[in-house]
Amino acid sequence: MPRGDKDKYTDKQKRKAEHIEEGYEAKGVSKDEAEARAWATVNKQSGGGERKGGSGQKKSPAAKAKARESSARRAVATKHGVPRPGQQLEEMTKQALMDRARQQGIAGRSTMRKGELIDALRKAA
């Protein structure tokens, strides 16, 4: 017999376990083994008994979608070398500086060091 109290499981989980158990018994598995396998299956599929709160359940679906959209925009901006608000040229990576120099059409950028890129970008602005 499986250990533990089943009170924390939803009615749907209990019905599912009962249905799975019946299927195993029809195949000739003993009652105890069938019940153990059924509850193991329910636990694997749904993560166990009913839970209150926890990670990821505090935000509404709309709030999650907005956060993902905002995150995606920041990722694209970072990828393309767009500085974050208030970011100084000295804080940017050389690759980000190269991308900005490319966008501004600065000649000779491929052979410049980071300091030279910063100076060229300041002169071009």
XYZ file of C-alpha atoms in Angstrom:
125
model
C 0.000 0.000 0.000
C 1.410 3.446 -0.929
C 2.430 5.629 1.978
C 1.030 9.062 2.666
C -2.295 10.781 3.003
C -4.158 11.427 -0.263
C -6.215 14.355 1.087
C -4.037 16.945 -0.637
C -4.724 15.544 -4.098
C -7.427 17.078 -6.274
C -10.493 15.078 -7.267
C -9.167 14.925 -10.809
C -5.868 13.419 -9.604
C -7.735 10.851 -7.507
C -9.937 9.837 -10.476
C -6.887 9.596 -12.704
C -5.079 7.344 -10.197
C -8.170 5.142 -9.866
C -8.458 4.804 -13.650
C -4.767 3.940 -14.015
C -5.029 1.444 -11.155
C -7.971 -0.295 -12.871
C -5.933 -0.561 -16.045
C -3.048 -2.245 -14.243
C -5.398 -4.647 -12.426
C -6.951 -5.590 -15.786
C -3.451 -6.551 -16.955
C -3.042 -8.867 -13.976
C -0.956 -6.691 -11.643
C -1.718 -7.137 -7.929
C -3.962 -4.546 -6.237
C -1.170 -3.082 -4.071
C 1.284 -2.877 -6.962
C -1.348 -1.362 -9.265
C -2.175 1.323 -6.678
C 1.499 2.127 -6.140
C 2.128 2.430 -9.882
C -0.995 4.554 -10.365
C 0.012 7.093 -7.711
C 3.579 7.146 -9.010
C 2.216 7.978 -12.462
C -0.031 10.750 -11.108
C 2.879 12.199 -9.121
C 5.145 12.146 -12.147
C 2.569 13.802 -14.401
C 1.289 16.482 -12.037
C 4.016 16.894 -9.425
C 2.094 15.460 -6.484
C -0.709 16.793 -4.352
C -2.429 20.138 -4.572
C -0.121 23.056 -3.849
C -0.802 26.552 -2.669
C 1.504 29.334 -3.813
C 5.032 28.672 -4.875
C 7.275 29.833 -7.619
C 5.660 31.274 -10.699
C 2.132 31.355 -9.326
C 2.116 34.926 -8.059
C 2.010 36.653 -11.450
C -0.990 36.703 -13.720
C -0.572 35.378 -17.274
C -0.772 38.965 -18.558
C 2.027 40.061 -16.210
C 4.174 37.112 -17.302
C 3.642 37.956 -20.986
C 4.590 41.593 -20.388
C 7.747 40.560 -18.509
C 8.769 38.191 -21.317
C 8.230 40.920 -23.913
C 10.295 43.402 -21.919
C 13.033 40.816 -21.410
C 13.119 40.032 -25.132
C 13.497 43.711 -25.998
C 16.394 44.100 -23.562
C 18.078 41.000 -24.988
C 17.818 42.296 -28.561
C 19.142 45.699 -27.525
C 22.094 44.104 -25.745
C 22.830 41.845 -28.708
C 22.983 44.782 -31.084
C 25.248 46.906 -28.917
C 22.628 49.453 -27.900
C 23.786 50.903 -24.590
C 21.509 50.719 -21.606
C 20.256 54.085 -20.351
C 23.065 55.814 -18.501
C 25.746 53.403 -19.743
C 29.078 55.071 -20.512
C 31.184 54.132 -23.525
C 33.936 52.902 -21.193
C 31.545 50.348 -19.673
C 30.674 48.821 -23.059
C 32.471 45.799 -24.479
C 34.769 46.215 -27.438
C 32.315 44.266 -29.592
C 29.490 46.636 -28.629
C 31.725 49.596 -29.472
C 32.571 47.991 -32.831
C 28.871 47.598 -33.589
C 28.214 51.261 -32.787
C 31.180 52.323 -34.903
C 29.859 50.206 -37.784
C 26.418 51.847 -37.456
C 28.022 55.295 -37.575
C 30.248 54.377 -40.525
C 33.572 55.044 -38.784
C 36.428 54.091 -41.113
C 39.342 51.992 -39.821
C 37.378 50.615 -36.881
C 38.572 47.030 -37.383
C 42.152 47.921 -36.444
C 41.277 50.225 -33.531
C 41.796 49.379 -29.879
C 39.008 49.934 -27.378
C 40.284 53.381 -26.328
C 40.598 54.441 -29.958
C 37.042 53.269 -30.660
C 35.764 55.321 -27.716
C 37.596 58.427 -28.998
C 36.300 57.910 -32.553
C 32.722 57.464 -31.327
C 32.931 60.650 -29.249
C 34.264 62.624 -32.234
C 31.528 61.237 -34.495
C 28.720 62.187 -32.075
